[in-house]
Every structure is written in structure tokens, then in C-alpha cells.
CSV table of C-alpha atoms and ligand atoms in Angstrom, one decimal:
chain,number,residue,atom,x,y,z
A,622,UNK,CA,32.1,3.5,-4.0
A,623,UNK,CA,29.8,0.8,-5.3
A,624,UNK,CA,27.3,-0.5,-2.8
A,625,UNK,CA,26.6,-4.2,-2.5
A,626,UNK,CA,22.9,-3.6,-2.2
A,627,UNK,CA,20.5,-0.6,-2.2
A,628,UNK,CA,17.0,-1.0,-0.9
A,629,UNK,CA,14.3,1.3,-2.2
A,630,UNK,CA,11.6,1.9,0.4
A,631,UNK,CA,11.4,1.7,4.2
A,632,UNK,CA,8.0,0.0,4.8
A,633,UNK,CA,7.6,-3.6,6.0
A,634,UNK,CA,9.2,-5.1,2.9
A,635,UNK,CA,12.1,-2.7,2.7
A,636,UNK,CA,13.0,-2.9,6.4
A,637,UNK,CA,12.7,-6.7,6.6
A,638,UNK,CA,15.0,-6.9,3.6
A,639,UNK,CA,17.3,-4.5,5.4
A,640,UNK,CA,17.4,-6.7,8.6
A,641,UNK,CA,18.2,-9.8,6.6
A,642,UNK,CA,20.8,-8.2,4.3
A,643,UNK,CA,22.5,-6.4,7.2
A,644,UNK,CA,22.8,-9.7,9.1
A,645,UNK,CA,24.3,-11.3,5.9
A,646,UNK,CA,27.1,-8.6,5.8
A,647,UNK,CA,25.6,-7.0,2.7
A,648,UNK,CA,25.9,-3.5,4.3
A,649,UNK,CA,22.5,-2.3,2.9
A,650,UNK,CA,21.7,1.3,2.2
A,651,UNK,CA,18.0,2.0,2.5
A,652,UNK,CA,16.6,5.0,0.6
A,653,UNK,CA,13.5,5.7,2.5
A,654,UNK,CA,11.4,7.4,-0.2
A,655,UNK,CA,8.7,10.0,0.2
A,656,UNK,CA,6.5,8.0,2.5
A,657,UNK,CA,9.0,6.7,5.2
A,658,UNK,CA,7.5,3.6,6.8
A,659,UNK,CA,5.1,3.1,3.9
A,660,UNK,CA,1.4,2.6,4.2
A,661,UNK,CA,1.6,1.2,7.7
A,662,UNK,CA,2.7,4.5,9.0
A,663,UNK,CA,-0.8,5.7,8.0
A,664,UNK,CA,-2.6,2.9,9.8
A,665,UNK,CA,-3.8,3.4,13.3
A,666,UNK,CA,-3.5,-0.1,14.9
A,667,UNK,CA,-2.3,-3.3,13.4
A,668,UNK,CA,-4.1,-6.3,14.9
A,669,UNK,CA,-3.3,-9.0,12.4
A,670,UNK,CA,0.5,-8.9,12.4
A,671,UNK,CA,1.5,-12.1,14.3
A,672,UNK,CA,3.4,-11.6,17.5
A,673,UNK,CA,1.4,-8.6,18.9
A,674,UNK,CA,-1.5,-10.1,20.8
A,675,UNK,CA,-2.7,-6.6,21.8
A,676,UNK,CA,-2.1,-5.0,18.4
A,677,UNK,CA,0.5,-2.4,17.7
A,678,UNK,CA,0.3,1.1,16.1
A,679,UNK,CA,1.4,0.9,12.5
A,680,UNK,CA,4.0,3.6,12.9
A,681,UNK,CA,5.5,1.9,15.9
A,682,UNK,CA,5.7,-1.4,14.0
A,683,UNK,CA,7.7,0.1,11.1
A,684,UNK,CA,9.9,2.2,13.4
A,685,UNK,CA,10.7,-1.0,15.4
A,686,UNK,CA,11.7,-2.7,12.1
A,687,UNK,CA,13.9,0.2,11.2
A,688,UNK,CA,15.6,0.1,14.7
A,689,UNK,CA,16.2,-3.6,14.3
A,690,UNK,CA,17.8,-3.1,10.9
A,691,UNK,CA,19.9,-0.2,12.3
A,692,UNK,CA,21.1,-2.5,15.1
A,693,UNK,CA,22.7,-4.8,12.5
A,694,UNK,CA,24.4,-1.9,10.6
A,695,UNK,CA,21.9,-1.0,7.9
A,696,UNK,CA,22.1,2.6,6.8
A,697,UNK,CA,19.0,4.7,6.2
A,698,UNK,CA,18.8,7.9,4.3
A,699,UNK,CA,15.8,10.1,3.9
A,700,UNK,CA,16.1,10.4,0.1
A,701,UNK,CA,13.7,9.8,-2.7
A,702,UNK,CA,14.9,8.1,-5.9
A,703,UNK,CA,14.1,10.1,-9.0
A,704,UNK,CA,15.9,8.1,-11.7
A,705,UNK,CA,17.5,4.7,-12.1
A,706,UNK,CA,19.6,3.2,-14.9
A,707,UNK,CA,19.4,-0.6,-14.9
A,708,UNK,CA,20.9,-1.1,-18.3
A,709,UNK,CA,24.2,-2.3,-17.0
A,710,UNK,CA,25.7,-3.4,-13.7
A,711,UNK,CA,26.6,-1.6,-11.4
A,712,UNK,CA,23.2,0.1,-11.4
A,713,UNK,CA,22.9,3.8,-11.0
A,714,UNK,CA,20.4,5.3,-8.7
A,715,UNK,CA,19.9,9.1,-8.6
A,716,UNK,CA,18.1,10.8,-5.7
A,717,UNK,CA,17.5,14.5,-5.3
A,718,UNK,CA,20.8,14.7,-3.4
A,719,UNK,CA,23.2,12.1,-4.8
A,720,UNK,CA,23.9,9.4,-7.4
A,721,UNK,CA,24.7,6.0,-6.1
A,722,UNK,CA,26.1,2.8,-7.7
A,723,UNK,CA,25.0,-0.6,-6.6
A,724,UNK,CA,25.7,-4.2,-7.6
A,725,UNK,CA,22.2,-5.2,-6.6
A,726,UNK,CA,18.8,-3.6,-5.9
A,727,UNK,CA,15.8,-4.6,-3.8
A,728,UNK,CA,12.8,-2.5,-4.9
A,729,UNK,CA,10.3,-2.2,-2.0
A,730,UNK,CA,8.8,1.1,-3.0
A,731,UNK,CA,5.3,-0.1,-2.3
A,732,UNK,CA,1.9,1.1,-3.6
A,733,UNK,CA,0.0,4.1,-2.5
A,734,UNK,CA,-3.8,4.0,-2.0
A,735,UNK,CA,-5.5,6.5,-4.2
A,736,UNK,CA,-7.4,9.1,-2.3
A,737,UNK,CA,-10.3,11.3,-3.6
A,738,UNK,CA,-8.2,14.4,-3.0
A,739,UNK,CA,-10.3,16.2,-0.4
A,740,UNK,CA,-8.8,18.3,2.4
A,741,UNK,CA,-11.2,16.8,5.0
A,742,UNK,CA,-10.4,13.2,3.8
A,743,UNK,CA,-6.7,13.9,4.4
A,744,UNK,CA,-7.3,15.5,7.8
A,745,UNK,CA,-9.3,12.5,9.0
A,746,UNK,CA,-7.1,9.7,7.5
A,747,UNK,CA,-6.5,7.2,10.3
A,748,UNK,CA,-9.3,8.9,12.4
A,749,UNK,CA,-12.4,7.5,10.7
A,750,UNK,CA,-11.1,7.6,7.1
A,751,UNK,CA,-9.3,4.4,6.1
A,752,UNK,CA,-7.9,2.9,2.9
A,753,UNK,CA,-7.6,-0.6,4.4
A,754,UNK,CA,-10.8,-2.5,5.3
A,755,UNK,CA,-8.7,-5.6,6.4
A,756,UNK,CA,-6.7,-3.4,8.8
A,757,UNK,CA,-9.4,-1.2,10.3
A,758,UNK,CA,-12.8,-3.0,9.7
A,759,UNK,CA,-12.7,-4.5,13.2
A,760,UNK,CA,-12.9,-1.1,14.8
A,761,UNK,CA,-16.4,-0.6,13.3
A,762,UNK,CA,-18.3,-3.3,15.2
A,763,UNK,CA,-22.0,-2.6,15.2
A,764,UNK,CA,-21.5,0.7,13.3
A,765,UNK,CA,-22.4,2.1,9.9
A,766,UNK,CA,-19.8,2.8,7.3
A,767,UNK,CA,-19.5,4.2,3.7
A,768,UNK,CA,-17.3,2.6,1.1
A,769,UNK,CA,-16.3,4.7,-1.9
A,770,UNK,CA,-15.6,3.0,-5.2
A,771,UNK,CA,-17.2,0.6,-7.7
A,772,UNK,CA,-14.4,-1.9,-8.4
A,773,UNK,CA,-13.5,-5.3,-7.1
A,774,UNK,CA,-11.7,-3.8,-4.1
A,775,UNK,CA,-14.7,-1.7,-3.1
A,776,UNK,CA,-17.0,-4.8,-3.4
A,777,UNK,CA,-14.5,-7.0,-1.5
A,778,UNK,CA,-14.2,-4.3,1.2
A,779,UNK,CA,-17.9,-3.8,1.5
A,780,UNK,CA,-18.6,-7.5,1.9
A,781,UNK,CA,-15.8,-7.9,4.4
A,782,UNK,CA,-17.1,-5.0,6.4
A,783,UNK,CA,-20.5,-6.6,6.8
A,784,UNK,CA,-18.8,-9.0,9.2
A,785,UNK,CA,-18.6,-6.2,11.7
A,786,UNK,CA,-20.9,-3.4,10.6
A,787,UNK,CA,-24.6,-3.0,10.9
A,788,UNK,CA,-24.8,-1.3,7.6
A,789,UNK,CA,-22.4,-0.7,4.7
A,790,UNK,CA,-23.2,1.9,2.0
A,791,UNK,CA,-21.3,1.9,-1.3
A,792,UNK,CA,-21.0,5.3,-2.9
A,793,UNK,CA,-20.1,5.0,-6.6
A,794,UNK,CA,-19.7,7.7,-9.2
A,795,UNK,CA,-21.6,5.9,-12.0
A,796,UNK,CA,-24.7,3.7,-12.2
A,797,UNK,CA,-22.7,0.7,-13.2
A,798,UNK,CA,-20.0,-1.2,-11.3
A,799,UNK,CA,-16.5,-1.7,-12.6
A,800,UNK,CA,-16.2,-4.8,-10.4
A,801,UNK,CA,-16.5,-8.3,-11.9
A,802,UNK,CA,-20.1,-9.5,-12.1
A,803,UNK,CA,-19.6,-12.2,-9.5
A,804,UNK,CA,-18.3,-9.7,-6.9
A,805,UNK,CA,-20.9,-7.1,-7.8
A,806,UNK,CA,-23.7,-9.7,-7.5
A,807,UNK,CA,-22.4,-10.9,-4.2
A,808,UNK,CA,-22.4,-7.3,-2.8
A,809,UNK,CA,-25.8,-6.5,-4.3
A,810,UNK,CA,-27.4,-9.6,-2.7
A,811,UNK,CA,-25.9,-8.9,0.7
A,812,UNK,CA,-28.8,-7.5,2.9
A,813,UNK,CA,-26.4,-5.3,4.9
A,814,UNK,CA,-25.1,-3.4,1.7
A,815,UNK,CA,-26.9,-0.6,0.0
A,816,UNK,CA,-25.7,1.5,-2.9
A,817,UNK,CA,-25.8,5.2,-3.7
A,818,UNK,CA,-25.3,5.5,-7.4
A,819,UNK,CA,-24.1,8.4,-9.6
A,820,UNK,CA,-22.6,10.1,-6.6
A,821,UNK,CA,-19.4,11.4,-5.3
A,822,UNK,CA,-18.2,12.3,-1.8
A,823,UNK,CA,-17.4,15.9,-1.7
A,824,UNK,CA,-16.6,16.3,2.0
A,825,UNK,CA,-16.0,14.2,5.1
A,826,UNK,CA,-17.5,15.7,8.2
A,827,UNK,CA,-16.2,16.8,10.6
A,828,UNK,CA,-12.4,17.6,10.8
A,829,UNK,CA,-13.2,20.2,13.5
A,830,UNK,CA,-14.3,17.4,15.8
A,831,UNK,CA,-11.4,15.1,14.7
A,832,UNK,CA,-14.0,12.4,14.0
A,833,UNK,CA,-16.1,11.1,11.1
A,834,UNK,CA,-19.8,11.9,11.6
A,835,UNK,CA,-21.1,12.1,8.0
A,836,UNK,CA,-20.2,12.6,4.4
A,837,UNK,CA,-21.4,15.2,2.0
A,838,UNK,CA,-22.5,13.5,-1.2
A,839,UNK,CA,-23.3,15.1,-4.6
A,840,UNK,CA,-25.4,13.3,-7.2
A,841,UNK,CA,-23.4,13.9,-10.4
A,842,UNK,CA,-26.6,13.8,-12.6
A,843,UNK,CA,-28.9,16.1,-10.6
A,844,UNK,CA,-26.1,18.0,-8.7
A,845,UNK,CA,-28.2,17.6,-5.6
A,846,UNK,CA,-26.2,17.5,-2.3
A,847,UNK,CA,-27.1,15.5,0.8
A,848,UNK,CA,-25.4,14.9,4.1
A,849,UNK,CA,-25.3,11.2,4.9
A,850,UNK,CA,-24.6,10.1,8.4
A,851,UNK,CA,-21.8,7.5,8.9
A,852,UNK,CA,-19.2,6.4,11.4
A,853,UNK,CA,-16.4,5.7,9.0
A,854,UNK,CA,-15.3,6.1,5.4
A,855,UNK,CA,-13.4,3.4,3.5
A,856,UNK,CA,-11.8,4.7,0.3
A,857,UNK,CA,-11.4,1.9,-2.2
A,858,UNK,CA,-10.8,3.6,-5.5
A,859,UNK,CA,-7.6,1.7,-6.3
A,860,UNK,CA,-3.9,1.5,-5.5
A,861,UNK,CA,-1.1,2.8,-7.6
A,862,UNK,CA,2.2,0.9,-7.3
A,863,UNK,CA,5.2,3.2,-7.1
A,864,UNK,CA,6.9,2.0,-10.3
A,865,UNK,CA,6.8,5.0,-12.5
A,866,UNK,CA,10.6,5.4,-12.6
A,867,UNK,CA,11.1,1.7,-13.7
A,868,UNK,CA,8.9,2.0,-16.8
A,869,UNK,CA,10.7,0.7,-19.9
A,870,UNK,CA,13.4,-1.0,-17.7
A,871,UNK,CA,11.5,-3.5,-15.6
A,872,UNK,CA,8.5,-5.7,-16.8
A,873,UNK,CA,5.2,-4.6,-15.3
A,874,UNK,CA,1.7,-6.0,-15.2
A,875,UNK,CA,-1.1,-4.0,-17.0
A,876,UNK,CA,-1.8,-2.3,-13.7
A,877,UNK,CA,1.8,-1.2,-13.3
A,878,UNK,CA,3.0,-3.7,-10.7
A,879,UNK,CA,6.5,-5.2,-11.2
A,880,UNK,CA,6.6,-8.7,-12.6
A,881,UNK,CA,8.7,-11.2,-10.7
A,882,UNK,CA,9.7,-14.8,-11.5
A,883,UNK,CA,11.4,-17.5,-9.4
A,884,UNK,CA,10.5,-15.8,-6.2
A,885,UNK,CA,11.4,-12.2,-6.3
A,886,UNK,CA,13.6,-11.8,-9.4
A,887,UNK,CA,12.6,-9.1,-11.9
A,888,UNK,CA,13.6,-9.4,-15.5
A,889,UNK,CA,16.9,-7.6,-14.8
A,890,UNK,CA,19.5,-9.9,-13.1
A,891,UNK,CA,20.5,-8.5,-9.7
A,892,UNK,CA,17.3,-6.5,-9.3
A,893,UNK,CA,14.6,-7.9,-6.9
A,894,UNK,CA,11.2,-6.7,-5.9
A,895,UNK,CA,9.5,-7.1,-2.5
A,896,UNK,CA,6.1,-6.1,-1.0
A,897,UNK,CA,3.2,-4.2,-2.5
A,898,UNK,CA,5.3,-3.0,-5.5
A,899,UNK,CA,4.8,-6.5,-7.0
A,900,UNK,CA,2.0,-7.9,-4.9
A,901,UNK,CA,-1.4,-7.1,-6.5
A,902,UNK,CA,-3.2,-9.8,-4.6
A,903,UNK,CA,-2.6,-9.8,-0.9
A,904,UNK,CA,-1.1,-6.4,0.0
A,905,UNK,CA,-0.7,-7.2,3.7
A,906,UNK,CA,2.0,-6.2,6.1
A,907,UNK,CA,2.9,-9.7,6.9
A,908,UNK,CA,3.1,-10.8,3.2
A,909,UNK,CA,5.2,-7.7,2.5
A,910,UNK,CA,7.6,-8.6,5.4
A,911,UNK,CA,7.8,-12.2,4.1
A,912,UNK,CA,8.7,-11.1,0.6
A,913,UNK,CA,11.3,-8.6,2.0
A,914,UNK,CA,13.0,-11.6,3.6
A,915,UNK,CA,12.7,-13.7,0.4
A,916,UNK,CA,14.1,-10.9,-1.8
A,917,UNK,CA,17.1,-10.4,0.5
A,918,UNK,CA,17.9,-14.2,0.5
A,919,UNK,CA,17.7,-14.2,-3.3
A,920,UNK,CA,19.9,-11.1,-3.4
A,921,UNK,CA,22.4,-12.7,-1.1
A,922,UNK,CA,22.7,-15.8,-3.4
A,923,UNK,CA,23.1,-13.5,-6.4
A,924,UNK,CA,26.0,-11.5,-4.7
A,925,UNK,CA,27.6,-14.7,-3.6
A,926,UNK,CA,27.4,-16.2,-7.1
A,927,UNK,CA,29.2,-13.1,-8.4
A,928,UNK,CA,31.9,-13.3,-5.7
A,929,UNK,CA,30.7,-9.9,-4.3
A,930,UNK,CA,30.2,-11.0,-0.7
B,683,NAP,P1,-10.3,-0.4,-10.0
B,683,NAP,O1,-10.8,-1.6,-10.7
B,683,NAP,O2,-9.5,0.6,-10.8
B,683,NAP,O3,-11.6,0.4,-9.5
B,683,NAP,C1,-11.5,1.6,-9.0
B,683,NAP,C2,-13.0,2.1,-8.7
B,683,NAP,O4,-12.9,3.4,-8.1
B,683,NAP,C3,-13.8,2.3,-10.0
B,683,NAP,O5,-15.1,1.9,-9.8
B,683,NAP,C4,-13.7,3.8,-10.2
B,683,NAP,O6,-14.8,4.4,-10.8
B,683,NAP,C5,-13.6,4.3,-8.8
B,683,NAP,N1,-12.8,5.6,-8.8
B,683,NAP,C6,-11.6,5.8,-9.2
B,683,NAP,N2,-11.2,7.1,-9.0
B,683,NAP,C7,-12.2,7.6,-8.3
B,683,NAP,C8,-12.4,8.9,-7.7
B,683,NAP,N3,-11.5,9.8,-7.8
B,683,NAP,N4,-13.6,9.1,-7.1
B,683,NAP,C9,-14.6,8.2,-7.0
B,683,NAP,N5,-14.4,6.9,-7.5
B,683,NAP,C10,-13.3,6.7,-8.2
B,683,NAP,O7,-9.5,-0.7,-8.7
B,683,NAP,P2,-9.6,-1.9,-7.6
B,683,NAP,O8,-11.0,-2.1,-7.3
B,683,NAP,O9,-8.7,-1.6,-6.5
B,683,NAP,O10,-9.1,-3.1,-8.4
B,683,NAP,C11,-7.7,-3.1,-9.0
B,683,NAP,C12,-7.4,-4.4,-9.7
B,683,NAP,O11,-7.4,-5.5,-8.7
B,683,NAP,C13,-8.6,-4.8,-10.6
B,683,NAP,O12,-8.0,-5.4,-11.7
B,683,NAP,C14,-9.4,-5.8,-9.8
B,683,NAP,O13,-10.1,-6.7,-10.6
B,683,NAP,C15,-8.3,-6.5,-9.0
B,683,NAP,N6,-8.9,-7.0,-7.7
B,683,NAP,C16,-9.5,-8.2,-7.8
B,683,NAP,C17,-10.1,-8.7,-6.6
B,683,NAP,C18,-10.7,-10.1,-6.6
B,683,NAP,O14,-10.8,-10.6,-7.7
B,683,NAP,N7,-11.1,-10.6,-5.5
B,683,NAP,C19,-10.1,-8.0,-5.4
B,683,NAP,C20,-9.6,-6.7,-5.5
B,683,NAP,C21,-9.0,-6.2,-6.6
B,683,NAP,P3,-15.2,4.0,-12.4
B,683,NAP,O15,-15.7,2.7,-12.4
B,683,NAP,O16,-16.2,5.1,-12.7
B,683,NAP,O17,-13.9,4.2,-13.1
């Protein structure tokens, strides 16, 4: 059986694409991936998604989207795609369980925030450790936070957080920023931002209390360790789009994001991209949802033009 459309990913972009394509009789199959619900499922409360004046937990928002797609007949399977062959249509998609054929594909496999890799960081993710300043900054009104990283995202996050926080401390592993000079200068001249150079966070305290109270920091030059009090930790050491399996088949930017043209078309006819997998710039739930809608509409036109729906 060849499917009309397979959607890779079940975050905001994937489920919005599923709602639209199910309502257009495209009978979508959604392969949920290893992080069902995407990055939103890791975010405590979403306050900037229009339509929820009191906010909504991230997990609830993506679960609602899935329910909505199911109502119109979308099919979801908890499978992770390991290999695709896009060299000819129908495309072949192999998961750990099965190999599927599809006339079209909407890739909404998202991007994953890079983490430092500490047990304590993982334990407190969503409970004082965040990878999204835009999503969670508001909860730190009048408090002190640490931002880890030295790139443009870290500078942008640090500057953004000064809107709410009393003090923002950037912890960077070198004595020189990776960020563009303009962003670096802006952060350095902000009186609420201080820098701890040549240092890495080795532990977030205290998982036993289920709250962030401090970070343990090691100076990489002197090896000296200090405990630095903080109310929250924002990890801003980069995102990695989940595009590894498309290498060599779909055009990507130098950072590995899928390249799109004319809306949401990739360089392979019949293959579309939506959400963070192609969006290096905004990376918001609402922009991901919008692009899921756009990709589905483009896909519908494509299937129609081929007489497949
Ligand atoms: P990035 O440029 O790759 O910077 C990541 C930063 O995190 C670097 O300073 C890096 O340190 C540090 N880092 C990486 N792994 C680490 C680890 N395990 N522990 C501690 N520190 C670690 O990523 P980004 O800042 O997310 O930016 C990604 C791209 O988007 C860039 O091209 C950037 O210019 C662009 N961007 C632009 C804007 C803007 O123009 N407004 C805003 C956001 C992002 P090192 O420096 O030592 O490698």
C-alpha cells in the first residue's frame, strides 16, 4: 500500500500538518519520532500561543493537537524513522518496525536543543532548567539566572532575560565569545549582565529538592570549583536540527537545517518541510504550527496535480 502522505514528527508542525491533511482527505500517517510532541512536551507552560489567555502546559497543547488530528482520521504510530530513500517516487521510509511507501512526505522532525549532558541538568529540565528563554523567561521576574553559552543565542537570551530578571550571568567555556560582535557588545554593555569566563557548569543544584538553587562551576584554566547561587539556568549552547537521515538527499544550510523554496518545498518534488527542521530563525510554537499548515496545503496541491487525491 502506498500512502498519500507521511508526516515525520508529532510536534506543533507535524500535528498541524496532520489536522490539515486529514481534513483534506489525504489520510496522513504520522510517525511520531523519538520525542513525541517535540520540544513543547519539555516546556512547562506556554503563554505566548494565541488562544490561551491563561497559558497552557506544553504537553497539553501538543496532546490537544494530536487529539484534533485523530478526530479527522489521522493515524499516529510511535515509530522512529531510521532511513529514507527519496531518489524516486513513491518514497520509501524505513522505521525500526516497518518500511512504508508514500507519494509525498512532510518532514517536521524538529530540532533538539543541545544539552550539556549532566544528570542534574536532565533531572531539573522544566523545573528551573530551560532551553527556551522566550518560553520561560517570564517566570523569572525579579530573580537571578544563569545563561550557559557564548554564541548569538546565548547573547540574545541573556539580553531578553534582563527584561524580567534582576541579574543575568553568562557562563562561557572560553574567554572570547562566538557571538557576532554586535550581539556580544550589546550584552557586555547591559548593566544587568555579568560574565564568568573560561568556565563550565558541572552540576545543577539541587535535584533532591526538585528546584534550582545554584550551579557548580569549574574554571577550565585553574580547575577551581565554585558554587554560584541562581534561581534558574538557561542552556543556550545551540540547537541541532534532526536532519541526519536526509544528508545527501535534501539540501541543507551549513548548520544542517533543510532548505526550502516557494514556501515549504524542499529540493525533491513531493517532499515538504515544516517547523524547526527548516526554521533557523524564529523557532516558535506558533510559527511551527503555521508552517505545518502551509506545508500541508502545498502538499495537497502537489497530490492534486498528480491526480492522487
Ligand atoms: P553556536 O553559534 O553554535 O554557539 C554555541 C555556543 O555554545 C558557543 O559559544 C559554544 O562554545 C557553546 N557550547 C557549545 N557546546 C557547549 C558545551 N557542551 N558546554 C558549554 N558551552 C558549549 O549556537 P547558537 O548561539 O545557537 O547560534 C546558532 C546559529 O544561529 C549561529 O549561526 C548564530 O549566529 C545564529 N543566531 C543568530 C541570531 C541573531 O543574529 N540574532 C540569534 C540566534 C542565533 P564555543 O564558542 O567555545 O564553541
